[in-house]
PDB file of C-alpha atoms in Angstrom:
ATOM      1  CA  MET A 134     -17.519  65.353   4.262  1.00 76.00           C
ATOM      2  CA  LYS A 135     -13.910  64.932   5.329  1.00 87.00           C
ATOM      3  CA  PRO A 136     -12.781  61.291   5.247  1.00 95.00           C
ATOM      4  CA  ASP A 137     -11.905  59.339   8.364  1.00 97.00           C
ATOM      5  CA  GLY A 138      -9.090  57.663   6.449  1.00 98.00           C
ATOM      6  CA  CYS A 139      -7.253  58.710   3.308  1.00 98.00           C
ATOM      7  CA  PHE A 140      -5.125  56.348   1.213  1.00 98.00           C
ATOM      8  CA  PHE A 141      -2.625  58.006  -1.126  1.00 98.00           C
ATOM      9  CA  ASP A 142      -0.762  56.649  -4.099  1.00 98.00           C
ATOM     10  CA  LEU A 143       2.886  57.788  -4.162  1.00 98.00           C
ATOM     11  CA  ASP A 144       4.271  58.125  -7.706  1.00 97.00           C
ATOM     12  CA  GLY A 145       2.508  60.896  -9.589  1.00 97.00           C
ATOM     13  CA  THR A 146       0.233  61.690  -6.647  1.00 98.00           C
ATOM     14  CA  LEU A 147       2.414  62.805  -3.751  1.00 98.00           C
ATOM     15  CA  CYS A 148       5.769  63.028  -5.524  1.00 98.00           C
ATOM     16  CA  ASP A 149       7.180  63.466  -8.996  1.00 98.00           C
ATOM     17  CA  THR A 150       9.437  60.417  -9.062  1.00 98.00           C
ATOM     18  CA  ALA A 151       9.942  60.210 -12.838  1.00 97.00           C
ATOM     19  CA  PRO A 152      13.470  61.690 -13.101  1.00 97.00           C
ATOM     20  CA  ASP A 153      14.997  59.113 -10.766  1.00 98.00           C
ATOM     21  CA  ILE A 154      12.965  56.170 -12.076  1.00 97.00           C
ATOM     22  CA  PHE A 155      13.828  56.830 -15.717  1.00 96.00           C
ATOM     23  CA  GLY A 156      17.463  57.602 -14.971  1.00 97.00           C
ATOM     24  CA  CYS A 157      17.994  54.387 -13.027  1.00 97.00           C
ATOM     25  CA  TRP A 158      16.119  52.300 -15.588  1.00 97.00           C
ATOM     26  CA  LEU A 159      18.239  53.641 -18.439  1.00 97.00           C
ATOM     27  CA  ALA A 160      21.374  52.833 -16.443  1.00 97.00           C
ATOM     28  CA  ALA A 161      20.129  49.284 -15.759  1.00 97.00           C
ATOM     29  CA  LEU A 162      19.266  48.724 -19.429  1.00 97.00           C
ATOM     30  CA  LYS A 163      22.656  50.027 -20.535  1.00 96.00           C
ATOM     31  CA  ALA A 164      24.433  47.728 -18.076  1.00 97.00           C
ATOM     32  CA  ALA A 165      22.448  44.772 -19.450  1.00 96.00           C
ATOM     33  CA  GLY A 166      23.230  45.702 -23.057  1.00 95.00           C
ATOM     34  CA  LEU A 167      19.562  46.246 -23.939  1.00 95.00           C
ATOM     35  CA  GLU A 168      18.168  48.817 -26.357  1.00 91.00           C
ATOM     36  CA  THR A 169      16.098  51.598 -24.820  1.00 92.00           C
ATOM     37  CA  GLU A 170      13.771  52.668 -27.642  1.00 93.00           C
ATOM     38  CA  ARG A 171      10.790  50.550 -26.532  1.00 91.00           C
ATOM     39  CA  PHE A 172      11.358  51.521 -22.942  1.00 94.00           C
ATOM     40  CA  ARG A 173      11.449  55.242 -23.733  1.00 94.00           C
ATOM     41  CA  ARG A 174       8.293  54.926 -25.830  1.00 94.00           C
ATOM     42  CA  ASP A 175       6.117  52.579 -23.787  1.00 94.00           C
ATOM     43  CA  PHE A 176       7.213  52.537 -20.139  1.00 94.00           C
ATOM     44  CA  ARG A 177       4.650  53.926 -17.716  1.00 92.00           C
ATOM     45  CA  ILE A 178       5.026  54.776 -14.050  1.00 92.00           C
ATOM     46  CA  GLY A 179       2.365  53.278 -11.825  1.00 84.00           C
ATOM     47  CA  PRO A 180       1.508  49.780 -13.085  1.00 83.00           C
ATOM     48  CA  PRO A 181       3.113  46.756 -11.382  1.00 83.00           C
ATOM     49  CA  LEU A 182       6.701  46.430 -12.555  1.00 89.00           C
ATOM     50  CA  GLU A 183       6.968  42.722 -13.374  1.00 90.00           C
ATOM     51  CA  PRO A 184       4.234  42.540 -16.045  1.00 91.00           C
ATOM     52  CA  MET A 185       5.344  45.903 -17.436  1.00 92.00           C
ATOM     53  CA  ILE A 186       8.901  44.664 -18.037  1.00 95.00           C
ATOM     54  CA  ALA A 187       7.648  41.329 -19.396  1.00 95.00           C
ATOM     55  CA  GLY A 188       5.627  43.247 -21.980  1.00 94.00           C
ATOM     56  CA  LEU A 189       8.484  45.564 -22.908  1.00 94.00           C
ATOM     57  CA  PHE A 190      11.102  42.809 -23.200  1.00 95.00           C
ATOM     58  CA  PRO A 191       9.309  39.572 -24.195  1.00 95.00           C
ATOM     59  CA  GLU A 192      12.571  38.179 -25.574  1.00 95.00           C
ATOM     60  CA  LEU A 193      14.034  37.941 -22.058  1.00 95.00           C
ATOM     61  CA  THR A 194      13.669  34.794 -19.999  1.00 96.00           C
ATOM     62  CA  GLU A 195      12.058  35.058 -16.584  1.00 95.00           C
ATOM     63  CA  PRO A 196      15.443  34.838 -14.778  1.00 96.00           C
ATOM     64  CA  GLU A 197      16.803  37.560 -17.080  1.00 96.00           C
ATOM     65  CA  ARG A 198      13.827  39.811 -16.334  1.00 96.00           C
ATOM     66  CA  GLU A 199      14.219  39.188 -12.612  1.00 95.00           C
ATOM     67  CA  ALA A 200      17.919  40.089 -12.820  1.00 97.00           C
ATOM     68  CA  LEU A 201      17.106  43.268 -14.756  1.00 97.00           C
ATOM     69  CA  ILE A 202      14.488  44.362 -12.231  1.00 96.00           C
ATOM     70  CA  ALA A 203      16.858  43.584  -9.351  1.00 96.00           C
ATOM     71  CA  SER A 204      19.559  45.690 -11.032  1.00 98.00           C
ATOM     72  CA  PHE A 205      17.171  48.617 -11.432  1.00 97.00           C
ATOM     73  CA  ARG A 206      15.952  48.357  -7.847  1.00 96.00           C
ATOM     74  CA  GLU A 207      19.482  48.361  -6.456  1.00 97.00           C
ATOM     75  CA  LEU A 208      20.441  51.385  -8.564  1.00 98.00           C
ATOM     76  CA  TYR A 209      17.218  53.132  -7.583  1.00 98.00           C
ATOM     77  CA  CYS A 210      17.404  52.437  -3.860  1.00 98.00           C
ATOM     78  CA  THR A 211      21.022  53.578  -3.657  1.00 98.00           C
ATOM     79  CA  SER A 212      20.501  56.691  -5.805  1.00 98.00           C
ATOM     80  CA  GLY A 213      19.492  58.984  -2.961  1.00 97.00           C
ATOM     81  CA  PHE A 214      16.480  60.081  -5.068  1.00 98.00           C
ATOM     82  CA  PRO A 215      17.940  63.463  -6.046  1.00 98.00           C
ATOM     83  CA  GLY A 216      15.179  64.209  -8.559  1.00 98.00           C
ATOM     84  CA  THR A 217      12.201  63.096  -6.465  1.00 98.00           C
ATOM     85  CA  VAL A 218      10.198  65.997  -5.057  1.00 98.00           C
ATOM     86  CA  PRO A 219       6.707  66.461  -3.596  1.00 98.00           C
ATOM     87  CA  TYR A 220       4.237  68.224  -5.841  1.00 98.00           C
ATOM     88  CA  PRO A 221       3.490  71.819  -4.793  1.00 97.00           C
ATOM     89  CA  GLY A 222       0.895  71.910  -2.047  1.00 97.00           C
ATOM     90  CA  ILE A 223       1.229  68.260  -1.030  1.00 98.00           C
ATOM     91  CA  PRO A 224       3.117  68.735   2.268  1.00 97.00           C
ATOM     92  CA  ALA A 225       0.567  71.355   3.354  1.00 96.00           C
ATOM     93  CA  LEU A 226      -2.345  69.086   2.350  1.00 96.00           C
ATOM     94  CA  LEU A 227      -0.999  66.184   4.394  1.00 97.00           C
ATOM     95  CA  GLU A 228      -0.463  68.440   7.394  1.00 96.00           C
ATOM     96  CA  ARG A 229      -4.004  69.838   7.168  1.00 95.00           C
ATOM     97  CA  LEU A 230      -5.539  66.375   6.963  1.00 96.00           C
ATOM     98  CA  ARG A 231      -3.541  65.189   9.971  1.00 95.00           C
ATOM     99  CA  ARG A 232      -4.495  68.285  11.923  1.00 94.00           C
ATOM    100  CA  ASP A 233      -8.156  67.612  11.158  1.00 93.00           C
ATOM    101  CA  GLY A 234      -7.880  64.065  12.482  1.00 95.00           C
ATOM    102  CA  THR A 235      -7.841  62.137   9.196  1.00 97.00           C
ATOM    103  CA  ARG A 236      -5.828  58.922   9.388  1.00 98.00           C
ATOM    104  CA  LEU A 237      -3.339  58.780   6.506  1.00 98.00           C
ATOM    105  CA  PHE A 238      -2.088  55.708   4.657  1.00 98.00           C
ATOM    106  CA  LEU A 239       0.101  55.015   1.650  1.00 98.00           C
ATOM    107  CA  ALA A 240      -0.992  52.514  -1.027  1.00 96.00           C
ATOM    108  CA  THR A 241       1.471  52.103  -3.893  1.00 95.00           C
ATOM    109  CA  ASN A 242       2.688  49.533  -6.415  1.00 92.00           C
ATOM    110  CA  LYS A 243       6.280  50.528  -5.627  1.00 93.00           C
ATOM    111  CA  ALA A 244       8.334  48.006  -3.651  1.00 92.00           C
ATOM    112  CA  LEU A 245       8.542  48.567   0.109  1.00 95.00           C
ATOM    113  CA  ARG A 246      12.278  49.305   0.324  1.00 96.00           C
ATOM    114  CA  ALA A 247      12.183  52.201  -2.136  1.00 97.00           C
ATOM    115  CA  THR A 248       8.879  53.456  -0.755  1.00 97.00           C
ATOM    116  CA  ARG A 249      10.184  53.654   2.803  1.00 97.00           C
ATOM    117  CA  LEU A 250      13.396  55.360   1.690  1.00 98.00           C
ATOM    118  CA  ILE A 251      11.459  58.045  -0.190  1.00 98.00           C
ATOM    119  CA  VAL A 252       8.956  58.533   2.622  1.00 98.00           C
ATOM    120  CA  GLU A 253      11.802  58.797   5.123  1.00 98.00           C
ATOM    121  CA  LYS A 254      13.661  61.331   2.959  1.00 97.00           C
ATOM    122  CA  GLN A 255      10.543  63.499   2.797  1.00 97.00           C
ATOM    123  CA  GLY A 256      10.102  63.304   6.580  1.00 97.00           C
ATOM    124  CA  TRP A 257       6.777  61.503   6.198  1.00 98.00           C
ATOM    125  CA  LEU A 258       7.325  58.358   8.272  1.00 96.00           C
ATOM    126  CA  PRO A 259       5.371  59.883  11.202  1.00 96.00           C
ATOM    127  CA  VAL A 260       2.675  61.107   8.794  1.00 97.00           C
ATOM    128  CA  PHE A 261       1.473  57.743   7.492  1.00 98.00           C
ATOM    129  CA  GLU A 262      -0.052  55.237   9.859  1.00 97.00           C
ATOM    130  CA  GLN A 263       0.659  52.346   7.490  1.00 96.00           C
ATOM    131  CA  ILE A 264       2.480  51.791   4.187  1.00 96.00           C
ATOM    132  CA  HIS A 265       0.937  49.230   1.841  1.00 95.00           C
ATOM    133  CA  THR A 266       3.023  47.889  -1.045  1.00 94.00           C
ATOM    134  CA  PRO A 267       2.896  44.615  -2.993  1.00 91.00           C
ATOM    135  CA  ASP A 268       5.621  43.180  -0.742  1.00 89.00           C
ATOM    136  CA  SER A 269       4.695  44.787   2.588  1.00 85.00           C
ATOM    137  CA  THR A 270       3.000  41.634   3.886  1.00 78.00           C
ATOM    138  CA  PRO A 271       4.070  37.966   3.703  1.00 72.00           C
ATOM    139  CA  GLY A 272       2.539  35.677   1.116  1.00 65.00           C
ATOM    140  CA  PRO A 273       1.672  35.969  -2.569  1.00 66.00           C
ATOM    141  CA  LEU A 274       1.585  39.416  -4.124  1.00 69.00           C
ATOM    142  CA  CYS A 275      -1.891  40.880  -4.474  1.00 76.00           C
ATOM    143  CA  GLY A 276      -3.426  43.831  -6.297  1.00 84.00           C
ATOM    144  CA  LYS A 277      -4.061  47.270  -4.860  1.00 91.00           C
ATOM    145  CA  SER A 278      -7.793  46.715  -4.307  1.00 93.00           C
ATOM    146  CA  GLU A 279      -7.095  43.653  -2.174  1.00 92.00           C
ATOM    147  CA  ARG A 280      -4.430  45.536  -0.223  1.00 92.00           C
ATOM    148  CA  LEU A 281      -6.949  48.299   0.436  1.00 96.00           C
ATOM    149  CA  ARG A 282      -9.547  45.792   1.657  1.00 95.00           C
ATOM    150  CA  ARG A 283      -7.020  44.240   4.028  1.00 93.00           C
ATOM    151  CA  ALA A 284      -6.010  47.649   5.358  1.00 94.00           C
ATOM    152  CA  LEU A 285      -9.632  48.577   5.999  1.00 96.00           C
ATOM    153  CA  ALA A 286     -10.223  45.293   7.801  1.00 95.00           C
ATOM    154  CA  GLU A 287      -7.100  45.755   9.948  1.00 93.00           C
ATOM    155  CA  THR A 288      -7.919  49.323  10.938  1.00 95.00           C
ATOM    156  CA  GLY A 289     -11.676  48.907  11.357  1.00 96.00           C
ATOM    157  CA  LEU A 290     -12.318  51.920   9.148  1.00 97.00           C
ATOM    158  CA  ASP A 291     -15.618  52.177   7.298  1.00 98.00           C
ATOM    159  CA  PRO A 292     -14.748  52.146   3.565  1.00 98.00           C
ATOM    160  CA  ALA A 293     -17.622  54.534   2.840  1.00 97.00           C
ATOM    161  CA  ARG A 294     -15.881  57.101   5.063  1.00 97.00           C
ATOM    162  CA  CYS A 295     -12.472  56.650   3.418  1.00 98.00           C
ATOM    163  CA  ALA A 296     -10.940  57.896   0.186  1.00 98.00           C
ATOM    164  CA  MET A 297      -8.365  56.608  -2.273  1.00 98.00           C
ATOM    165  CA  VAL A 298      -6.379  59.388  -3.935  1.00 98.00           C
ATOM    166  CA  GLY A 299      -4.396  58.573  -7.071  1.00 98.00           C
ATOM    167  CA  ASP A 300      -3.278  59.731 -10.492  1.00 97.00           C
ATOM    168  CA  THR A 301      -4.217  56.708 -12.629  1.00 96.00           C
ATOM    169  CA  VAL A 302      -7.361  54.823 -13.591  1.00 96.00           C
ATOM    170  CA  PRO A 303      -6.207  51.663 -11.716  1.00 95.00           C
ATOM    171  CA  ASP A 304      -5.994  53.765  -8.527  1.00 97.00           C
ATOM    172  CA  ILE A 305      -9.606  54.849  -8.995  1.00 97.00           C
ATOM    173  CA  GLU A 306     -10.746  51.327  -9.840  1.00 97.00           C
ATOM    174  CA  ALA A 307      -8.959  49.886  -6.800  1.00 97.00           C
ATOM    175  CA  GLY A 308     -10.524  52.398  -4.437  1.00 98.00           C
ATOM    176  CA  ARG A 309     -13.988  51.835  -5.862  1.00 98.00           C
ATOM    177  CA  ALA A 310     -13.593  48.043  -5.661  1.00 97.00           C
ATOM    178  CA  ALA A 311     -12.725  48.411  -1.976  1.00 97.00           C
ATOM    179  CA  GLY A 312     -15.900  50.441  -1.377  1.00 98.00           C
ATOM    180  CA  MET A 313     -14.106  53.752  -0.901  1.00 98.00           C
ATOM    181  CA  ARG A 314     -14.691  57.200  -2.316  1.00 98.00           C
ATOM    182  CA  THR A 315     -12.199  58.082  -5.030  1.00 98.00           C
ATOM    183  CA  VAL A 316     -10.198  61.187  -5.889  1.00 98.00           C
ATOM    184  CA  ALA A 317      -8.320  61.528  -9.183  1.00 98.00           C
ATOM    185  CA  VAL A 318      -5.435  63.992  -9.366  1.00 98.00           C
ATOM    186  CA  THR A 319      -4.510  65.447 -12.745  1.00 97.00           C
ATOM    187  CA  TRP A 320      -0.956  66.598 -11.998  1.00 97.00           C
ATOM    188  CA  GLY A 321       0.566  63.106 -12.191  1.00 96.00           C
ATOM    189  CA  TYR A 322       1.155  60.473 -14.854  1.00 95.00           C
ATOM    190  CA  GLY A 323      -2.427  59.627 -15.844  1.00 92.00           C
ATOM    191  CA  GLY A 324      -4.250  61.480 -18.599  1.00 90.00           C
ATOM    192  CA  ALA A 325      -7.000  63.882 -17.554  1.00 92.00           C
ATOM    193  CA  ALA A 326      -9.489  62.483 -20.088  1.00 95.00           C
ATOM    194  CA  GLU A 327      -8.783  58.906 -19.000  1.00 94.00           C
ATOM    195  CA  LEU A 328      -9.243  59.839 -15.370  1.00 96.00           C
ATOM    196  CA  ALA A 329     -12.525  61.608 -16.071  1.00 96.00           C
ATOM    197  CA  SER A 330     -13.811  58.546 -17.944  1.00 96.00           C
ATOM    198  CA  ALA A 331     -13.200  56.469 -14.800  1.00 96.00           C
ATOM    199  CA  ALA A 332     -15.851  58.606 -13.046  1.00 97.00           C
ATOM    200  CA  PRO A 333     -14.047  59.331  -9.762  1.00 98.00           C
ATOM    201  CA  ASP A 334     -16.028  61.013  -7.003  1.00 97.00           C
ATOM    202  CA  ARG A 335     -13.735  64.034  -7.196  1.00 96.00           C
ATOM    203  CA  ILE A 336     -11.106  65.401  -9.547  1.00 97.00           C
ATOM    204  CA  TRP A 337      -8.344  67.604  -8.175  1.00 97.00           C
ATOM    205  CA  ASN A 338      -6.357  69.810 -10.535  1.00 96.00           C
ATOM    206  CA  ALA A 339      -4.302  71.031  -7.566  1.00 96.00           C
ATOM    207  CA  PRO A 340      -4.136  70.056  -3.886  1.00 96.00           C
ATOM    208  CA  PRO A 341      -7.154  71.737  -2.261  1.00 93.00           C
ATOM    209  CA  ALA A 342      -6.901  74.270   0.522  1.00 87.00           C
ATOM    210  CA  GLU A 343      -9.648  72.383   2.371  1.00 84.00           C
ATOM    211  CA  TRP A 344     -11.434  69.069   1.908  1.00 83.00           C
ATOM    212  CA  THR A 345     -15.038  70.123   1.358  1.00 69.00           C
TER     213      THR A 345
END
């Protein structure tokens, strides 16, 4: 059954964003005089940024971490995203879903400014009905599952007739917690075995020609 609404993660699901993210992070760390070994070894794309950086650099004070993240975000948002590209088959998949009447949404842990810039560069602003990021609504930051619940409530969509598509276990867990069907994609930054252990409703090894 084709979904009425489909919520996509961005990094590792729609686009390979790793070259630009890693390049800008290394530049920010160099500017701050910080070593990069832990970052190169342990940094992961997908989880919320603040706790990730706190874990990688526990010696930094909170203001220092905030300044480091702000430096990265400015470098990233002004980079032009030269290395960020859609995965093969993604533009065609989005077009097919739109043509079939599926409402499309973006649900990512990336900040809104960078998300909108990337979506705009790809020509996808008209494609997605809404963009949901940790900072896309006023108030305290909330997790992806709560953002999905709010989006479902706002749109009136039945969660049982919607799908969350992502490349990491937290994407699958968030979709399931919101009552949605879940699709794990194996071409991104999550491990195939990890994704399978999360028991998604579907696993895609490549964007499908049709949603069956």
